[in-house]
Short mmCIF file of C-alpha atoms and ligand atoms in Angstrom, two decimals:
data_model
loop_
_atom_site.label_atom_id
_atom_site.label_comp_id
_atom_site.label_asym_id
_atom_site.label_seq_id
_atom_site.Cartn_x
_atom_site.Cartn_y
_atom_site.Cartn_z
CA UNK A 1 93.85 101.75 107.36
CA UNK A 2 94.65 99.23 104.04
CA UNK A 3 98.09 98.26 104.12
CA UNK A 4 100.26 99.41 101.67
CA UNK A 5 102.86 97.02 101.51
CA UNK A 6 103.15 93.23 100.01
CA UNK A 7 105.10 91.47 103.00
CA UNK A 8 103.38 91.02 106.36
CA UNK A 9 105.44 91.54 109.18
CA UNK A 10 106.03 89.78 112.93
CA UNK A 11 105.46 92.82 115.29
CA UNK A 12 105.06 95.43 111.84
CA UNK A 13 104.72 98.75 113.06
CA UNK A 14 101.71 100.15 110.69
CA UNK A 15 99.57 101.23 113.95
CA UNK A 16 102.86 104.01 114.25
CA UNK A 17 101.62 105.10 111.23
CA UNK A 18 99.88 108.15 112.46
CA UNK A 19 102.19 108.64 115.54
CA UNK A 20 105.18 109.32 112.95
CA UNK A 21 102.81 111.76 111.10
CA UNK A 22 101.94 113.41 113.85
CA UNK A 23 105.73 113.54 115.04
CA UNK A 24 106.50 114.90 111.61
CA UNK A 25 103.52 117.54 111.47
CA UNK A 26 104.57 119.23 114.96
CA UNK A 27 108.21 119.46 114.10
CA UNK A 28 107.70 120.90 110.72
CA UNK A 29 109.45 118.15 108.61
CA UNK A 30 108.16 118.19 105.42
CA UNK A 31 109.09 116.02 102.25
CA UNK A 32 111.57 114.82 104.32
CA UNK A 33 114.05 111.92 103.76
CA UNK A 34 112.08 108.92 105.41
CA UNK A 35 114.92 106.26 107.09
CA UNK A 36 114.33 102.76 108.21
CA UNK A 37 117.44 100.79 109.20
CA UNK A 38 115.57 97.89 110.03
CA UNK A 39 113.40 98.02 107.31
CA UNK A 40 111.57 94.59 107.43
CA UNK A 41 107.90 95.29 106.04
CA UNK A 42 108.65 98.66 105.48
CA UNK A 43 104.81 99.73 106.45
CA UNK A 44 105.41 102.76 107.65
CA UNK A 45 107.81 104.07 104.82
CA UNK A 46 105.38 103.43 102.23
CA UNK A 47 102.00 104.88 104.09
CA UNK A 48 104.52 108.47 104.08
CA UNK A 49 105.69 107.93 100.68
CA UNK A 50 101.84 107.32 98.96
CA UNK A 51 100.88 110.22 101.01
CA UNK A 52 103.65 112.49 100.04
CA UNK A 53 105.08 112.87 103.84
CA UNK A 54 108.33 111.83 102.62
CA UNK A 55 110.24 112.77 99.06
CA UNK A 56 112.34 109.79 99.43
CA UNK A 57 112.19 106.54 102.03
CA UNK A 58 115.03 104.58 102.63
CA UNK A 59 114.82 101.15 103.17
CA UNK A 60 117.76 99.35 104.59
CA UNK A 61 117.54 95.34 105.92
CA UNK A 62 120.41 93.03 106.46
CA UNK A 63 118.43 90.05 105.85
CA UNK A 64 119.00 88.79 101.97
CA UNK A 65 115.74 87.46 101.88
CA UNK A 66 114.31 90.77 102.44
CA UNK A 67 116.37 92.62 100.55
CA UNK A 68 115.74 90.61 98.09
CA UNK A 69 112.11 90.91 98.08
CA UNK A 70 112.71 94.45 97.75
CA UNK A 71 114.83 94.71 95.21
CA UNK A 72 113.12 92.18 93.00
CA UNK A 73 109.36 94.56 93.49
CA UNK A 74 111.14 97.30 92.14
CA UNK A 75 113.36 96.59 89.72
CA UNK A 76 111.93 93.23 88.21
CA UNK A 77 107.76 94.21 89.41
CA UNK A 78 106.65 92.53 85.52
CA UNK A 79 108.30 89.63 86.35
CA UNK A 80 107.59 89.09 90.02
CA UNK A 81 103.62 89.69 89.24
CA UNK A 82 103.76 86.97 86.37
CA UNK A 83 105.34 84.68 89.07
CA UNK A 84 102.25 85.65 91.30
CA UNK A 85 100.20 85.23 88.89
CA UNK A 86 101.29 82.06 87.65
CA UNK A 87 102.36 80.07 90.95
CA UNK A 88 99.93 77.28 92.09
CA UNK A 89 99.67 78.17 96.21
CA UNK A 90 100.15 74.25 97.29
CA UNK A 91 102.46 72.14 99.50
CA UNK A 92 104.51 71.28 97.25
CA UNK A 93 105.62 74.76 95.77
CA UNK A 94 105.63 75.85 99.24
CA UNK A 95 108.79 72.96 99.73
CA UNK A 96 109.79 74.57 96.22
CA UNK A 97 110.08 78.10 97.86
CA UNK A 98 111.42 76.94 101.28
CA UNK A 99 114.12 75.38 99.84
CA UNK A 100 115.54 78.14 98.00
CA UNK A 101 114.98 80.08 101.32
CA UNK A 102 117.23 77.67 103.17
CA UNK A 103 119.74 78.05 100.64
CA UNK A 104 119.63 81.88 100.56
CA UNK A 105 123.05 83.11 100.11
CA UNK A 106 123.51 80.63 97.01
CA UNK A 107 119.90 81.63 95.29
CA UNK A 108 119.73 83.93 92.49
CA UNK A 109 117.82 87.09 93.75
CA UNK A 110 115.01 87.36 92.21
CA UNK A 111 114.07 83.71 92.81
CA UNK A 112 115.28 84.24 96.52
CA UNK A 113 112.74 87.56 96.63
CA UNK A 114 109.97 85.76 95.28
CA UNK A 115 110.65 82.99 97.66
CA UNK A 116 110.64 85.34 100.76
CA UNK A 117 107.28 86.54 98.98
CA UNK A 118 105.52 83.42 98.84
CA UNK A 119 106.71 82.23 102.67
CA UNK A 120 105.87 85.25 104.01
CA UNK A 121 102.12 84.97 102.69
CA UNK A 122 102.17 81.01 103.16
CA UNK A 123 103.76 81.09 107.02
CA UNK A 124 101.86 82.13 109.82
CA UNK A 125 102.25 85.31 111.31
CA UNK A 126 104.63 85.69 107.89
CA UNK A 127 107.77 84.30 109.51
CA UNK A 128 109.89 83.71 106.78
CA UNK A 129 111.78 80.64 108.88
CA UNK A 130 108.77 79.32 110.46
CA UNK A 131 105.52 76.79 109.77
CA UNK A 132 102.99 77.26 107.26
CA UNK A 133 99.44 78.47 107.52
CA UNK A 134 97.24 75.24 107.97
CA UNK A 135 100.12 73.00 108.83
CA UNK A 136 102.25 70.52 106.64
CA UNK A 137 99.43 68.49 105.94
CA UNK A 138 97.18 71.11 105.61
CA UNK A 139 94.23 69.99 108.15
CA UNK A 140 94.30 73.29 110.32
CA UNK A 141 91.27 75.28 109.62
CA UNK A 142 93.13 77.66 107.26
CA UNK A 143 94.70 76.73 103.93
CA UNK A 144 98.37 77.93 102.94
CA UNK A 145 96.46 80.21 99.95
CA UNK A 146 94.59 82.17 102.63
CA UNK A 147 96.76 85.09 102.54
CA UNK A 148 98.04 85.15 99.07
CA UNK A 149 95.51 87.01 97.27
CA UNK A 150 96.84 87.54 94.58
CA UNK A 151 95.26 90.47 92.49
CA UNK A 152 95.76 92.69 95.88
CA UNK A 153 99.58 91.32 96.10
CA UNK A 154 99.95 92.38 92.60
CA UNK A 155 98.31 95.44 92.70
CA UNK A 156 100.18 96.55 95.98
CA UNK A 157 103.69 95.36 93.69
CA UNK A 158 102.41 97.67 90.63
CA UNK A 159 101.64 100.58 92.69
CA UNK A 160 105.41 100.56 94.55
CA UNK A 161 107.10 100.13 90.97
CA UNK A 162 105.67 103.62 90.17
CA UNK A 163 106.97 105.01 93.11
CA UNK A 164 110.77 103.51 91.96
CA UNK A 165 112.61 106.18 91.44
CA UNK A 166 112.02 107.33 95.53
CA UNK A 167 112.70 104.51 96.93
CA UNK A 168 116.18 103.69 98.32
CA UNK A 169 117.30 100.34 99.02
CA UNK A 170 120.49 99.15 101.17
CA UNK A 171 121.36 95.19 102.35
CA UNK A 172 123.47 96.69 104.95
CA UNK A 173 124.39 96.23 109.07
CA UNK A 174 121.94 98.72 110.47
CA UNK A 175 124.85 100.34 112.88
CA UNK A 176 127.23 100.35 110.00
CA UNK A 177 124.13 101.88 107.49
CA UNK A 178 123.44 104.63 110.12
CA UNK A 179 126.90 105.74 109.79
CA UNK A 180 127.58 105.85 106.95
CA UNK A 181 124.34 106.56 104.95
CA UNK A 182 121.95 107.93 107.20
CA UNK A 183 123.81 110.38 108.84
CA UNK A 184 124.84 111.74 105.74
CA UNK A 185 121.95 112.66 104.04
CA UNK A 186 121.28 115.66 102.85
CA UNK A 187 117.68 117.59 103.25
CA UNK A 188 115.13 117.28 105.71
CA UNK A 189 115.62 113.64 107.57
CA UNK A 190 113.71 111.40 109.92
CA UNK A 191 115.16 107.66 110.59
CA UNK A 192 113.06 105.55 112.57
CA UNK A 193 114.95 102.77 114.10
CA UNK A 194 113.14 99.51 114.60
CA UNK A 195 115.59 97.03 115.79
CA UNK A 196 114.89 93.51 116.21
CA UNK A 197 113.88 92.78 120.18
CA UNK A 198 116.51 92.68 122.58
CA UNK A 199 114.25 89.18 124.45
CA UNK A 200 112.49 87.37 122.57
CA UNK A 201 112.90 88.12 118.91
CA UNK A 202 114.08 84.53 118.41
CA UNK A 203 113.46 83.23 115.11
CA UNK A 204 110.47 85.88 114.11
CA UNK A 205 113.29 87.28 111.41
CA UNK A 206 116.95 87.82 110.92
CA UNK A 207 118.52 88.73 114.37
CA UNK A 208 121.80 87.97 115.35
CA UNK A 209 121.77 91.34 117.70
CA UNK A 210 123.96 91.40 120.62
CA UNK A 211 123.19 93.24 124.03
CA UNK A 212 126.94 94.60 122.86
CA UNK A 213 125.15 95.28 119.40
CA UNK A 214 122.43 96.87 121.08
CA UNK A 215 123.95 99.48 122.96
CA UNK A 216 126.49 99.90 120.11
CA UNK A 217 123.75 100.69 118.10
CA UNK A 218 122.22 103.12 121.30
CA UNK A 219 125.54 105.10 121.34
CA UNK A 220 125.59 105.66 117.78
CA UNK A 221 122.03 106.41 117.45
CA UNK A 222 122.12 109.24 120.66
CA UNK A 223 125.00 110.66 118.74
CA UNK A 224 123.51 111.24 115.82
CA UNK A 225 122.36 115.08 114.56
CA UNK A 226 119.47 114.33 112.65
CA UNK A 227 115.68 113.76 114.41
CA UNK A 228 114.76 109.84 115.17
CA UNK A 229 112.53 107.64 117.03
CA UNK A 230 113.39 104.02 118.13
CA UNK A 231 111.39 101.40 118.97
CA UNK A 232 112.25 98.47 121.67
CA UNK A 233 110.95 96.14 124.52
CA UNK A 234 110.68 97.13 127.57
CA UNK A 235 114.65 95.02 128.07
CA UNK A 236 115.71 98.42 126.59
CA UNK A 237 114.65 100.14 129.82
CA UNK A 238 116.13 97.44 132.15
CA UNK A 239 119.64 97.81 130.34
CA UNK A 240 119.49 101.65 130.32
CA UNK A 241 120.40 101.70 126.83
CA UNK A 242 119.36 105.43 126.41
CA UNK A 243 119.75 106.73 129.83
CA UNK A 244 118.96 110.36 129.35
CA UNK A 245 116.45 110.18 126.45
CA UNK A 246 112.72 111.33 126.64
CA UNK A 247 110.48 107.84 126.17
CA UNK A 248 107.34 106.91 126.39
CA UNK A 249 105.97 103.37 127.05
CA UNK A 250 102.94 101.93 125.62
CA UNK A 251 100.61 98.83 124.70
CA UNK A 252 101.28 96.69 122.01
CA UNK A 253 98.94 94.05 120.71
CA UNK A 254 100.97 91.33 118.82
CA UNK A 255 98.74 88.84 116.81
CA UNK A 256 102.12 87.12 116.45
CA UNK A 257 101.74 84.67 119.70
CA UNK A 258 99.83 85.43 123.00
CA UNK A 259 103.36 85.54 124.59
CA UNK A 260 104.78 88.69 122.69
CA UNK A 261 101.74 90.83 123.66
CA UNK A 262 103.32 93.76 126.11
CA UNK A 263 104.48 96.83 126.06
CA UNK A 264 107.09 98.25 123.89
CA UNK A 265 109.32 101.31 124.86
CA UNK A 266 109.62 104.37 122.15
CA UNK A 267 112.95 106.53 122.38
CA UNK A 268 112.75 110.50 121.11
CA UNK A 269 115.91 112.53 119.55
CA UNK A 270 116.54 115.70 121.70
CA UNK A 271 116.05 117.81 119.17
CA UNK A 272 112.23 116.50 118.34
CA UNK A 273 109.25 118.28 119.49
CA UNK A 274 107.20 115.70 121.11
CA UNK A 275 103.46 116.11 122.61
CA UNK A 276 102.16 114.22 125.36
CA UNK A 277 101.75 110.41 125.22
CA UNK A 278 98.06 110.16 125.10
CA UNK A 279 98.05 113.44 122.19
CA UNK A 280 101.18 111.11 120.69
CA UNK A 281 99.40 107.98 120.64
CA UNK A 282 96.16 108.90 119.91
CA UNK A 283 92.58 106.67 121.14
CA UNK A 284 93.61 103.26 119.20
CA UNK A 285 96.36 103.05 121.83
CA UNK A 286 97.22 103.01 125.35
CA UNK A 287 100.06 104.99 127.16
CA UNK A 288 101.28 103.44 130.16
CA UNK A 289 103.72 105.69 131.08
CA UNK A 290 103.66 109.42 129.65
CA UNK A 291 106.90 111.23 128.58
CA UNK A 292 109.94 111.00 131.13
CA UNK A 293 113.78 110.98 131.38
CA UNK A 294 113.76 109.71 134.96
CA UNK A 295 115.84 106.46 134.56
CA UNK A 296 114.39 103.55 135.85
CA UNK A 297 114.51 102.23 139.14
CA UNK A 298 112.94 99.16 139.41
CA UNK A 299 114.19 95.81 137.90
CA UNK A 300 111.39 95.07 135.50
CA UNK A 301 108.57 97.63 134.46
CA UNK A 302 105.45 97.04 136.32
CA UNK A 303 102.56 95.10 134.46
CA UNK A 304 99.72 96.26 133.40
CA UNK A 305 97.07 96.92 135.65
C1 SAM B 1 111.55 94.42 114.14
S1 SAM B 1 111.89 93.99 112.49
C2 SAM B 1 111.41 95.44 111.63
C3 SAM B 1 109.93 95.49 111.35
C4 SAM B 1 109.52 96.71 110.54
N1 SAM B 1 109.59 97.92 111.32
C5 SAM B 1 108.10 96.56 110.00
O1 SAM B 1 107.21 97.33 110.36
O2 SAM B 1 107.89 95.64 109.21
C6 SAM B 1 113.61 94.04 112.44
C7 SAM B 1 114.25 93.90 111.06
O3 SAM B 1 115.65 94.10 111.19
C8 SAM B 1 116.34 93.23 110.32
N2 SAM B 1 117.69 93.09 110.89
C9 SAM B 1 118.11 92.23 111.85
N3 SAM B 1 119.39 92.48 112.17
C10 SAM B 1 119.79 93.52 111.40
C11 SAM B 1 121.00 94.27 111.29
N4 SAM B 1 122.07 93.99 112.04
N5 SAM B 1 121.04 95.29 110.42
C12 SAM B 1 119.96 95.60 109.65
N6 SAM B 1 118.79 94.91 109.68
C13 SAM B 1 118.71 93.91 110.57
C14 SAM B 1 115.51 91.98 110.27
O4 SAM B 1 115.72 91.30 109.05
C15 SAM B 1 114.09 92.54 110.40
O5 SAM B 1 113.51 92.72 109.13
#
């Protein structure tokens, strides 16, 4: 599957790709309003949008850097190619761009979304906050260029401009966006929530989540009318933060950092039709436990065997 979208992502959910398709198929939601609070990479969104799943996607993240990127592909894509085009991948513009990321809230935009551009495909694993591909004095056995290819970035910018006019974007809290945007849309709808981590998510991107956030977020989201999926860790189970919800919990393979490899839990709406977890999941991944509402017993879910 070639990704669609510029950024890279810590713990991006393309390989969901076909599970929300196949969600979408078997409960007849066509052209449907596409949703991401927690937009980040925005993968998924796209892969419906190119392949006319979804009419619209909507794109929320709280994080200006993000936004920024966002905003900056769409509405500025001439100028944020020629920057592409134009930037020497080195050290020092890499000190350039982190700079301007440090100072975020006092950048101008479109030099802040080019700057969460250029860290995100000079960083490893494309953590905006965190070290660069090869290491500060470059000796590691990767340069900082080795992801910034740049007639595939620009190509992947000139293809989203086109799709403009469907694409939605919000720089809002993702609790305060549900409410207020989400739940109000009109058509067909299907949000899928990808919150950061409740352990763990340290510094991989924004988060400055709560566990009182979290299950804030959990009430709202069980309240709402429209069909959804969310995505957590397995901490989601041990805090019963959607007690009476179908979920089914499955493999995850990280190429973050050895440690974040596990299992992730995925939440369904009540109203969603939802197949069995190996039909679900399909043969590139593993179910470990298949759909259920019986609330966990056990402190921590078992590992795998
Ligand atoms: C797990 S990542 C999403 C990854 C995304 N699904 C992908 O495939 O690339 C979580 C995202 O939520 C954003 N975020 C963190 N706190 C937020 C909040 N309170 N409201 C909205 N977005 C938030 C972060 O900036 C980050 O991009």
């Amino acid at each position: 599957m070639v990704p669609h979208t510029p950024l890279r992502y810590p713990g991006g959910k393309r390989r969901l790709n076909e599970v929300v398709k196949r969600l979408l198929d078997l409960n007849g939601l066509h052209d449907v309003h596409y949703v991401e609070p927690f937009a980040g990479g925005a993968a998924i969104a796209i892969g419906l949008l190119f392949e006319e799943y979804a009419s619209y996607i909507h794109l929320n993240d709280l994080s200006r850097p993000v936004f920024a990127f966002w905003k900056t592909a769409l509405e500025q894509s001439d100028w944020l190619c020629g920057r592409i085009e134009n930037v020497r991948v080195s050290m020092a513009e890499w000190r350039r761009q982190r700079a301007i990321f440090d100072d975020a809230d006092q950048a101008a935009e479109r030099d802040l979304g080019f700057a969460a551009l250029f860290l995100n495909r000079t960083n490893r694993s494309g953590i905006l906050a965190g070290g660069v591909i090869g290491g500060k004095r470059q000796t590691g056995k990767w340069s900082l260029d080795a992801r910034f290819g740049k007639p595939e970035l620009i190509r992947r910018i000139q293809k989203l401009g086109r799709y403009q006019s469907r694409i939605k974007l919000y720089n809002r809290d993702g609790l305060e966006f549900t409410q207020n945007v989400a739940a109000n849309l009109k058509g067909p709808t299907f949000i899928f929530f990808d919150p950061p981590y409740i352990e763990r998510a340290g510094r991989l991107y924004l988060n400055q989540c709560t566990l009182a956030d979290h299950q804030a977020l959990a009430r709202c989201i069980g309240e709402l009318a429209k069909p959804w999926i969310v995505t957590y860790d397995p901490a989601a189970l041990e805090h019963h933060l959607f007690p009476k919800l179908r979920r089914i919990v499955y493999d995850i393979h990280y190429t973050v950092n050895r440690r974040y490899r596990g299992q992730e839990v995925m939440y369904f709406a009540d109203s969603l039709r939802v197949p069995k977890a190996a039909d679900l999941l399909g043969s590139r991944m593993r179910a470990v436990s298949d759909l259920s509402r019986v609330p966990l017993r056990r402190k921590k879910i078992p590992p795998r065997a």
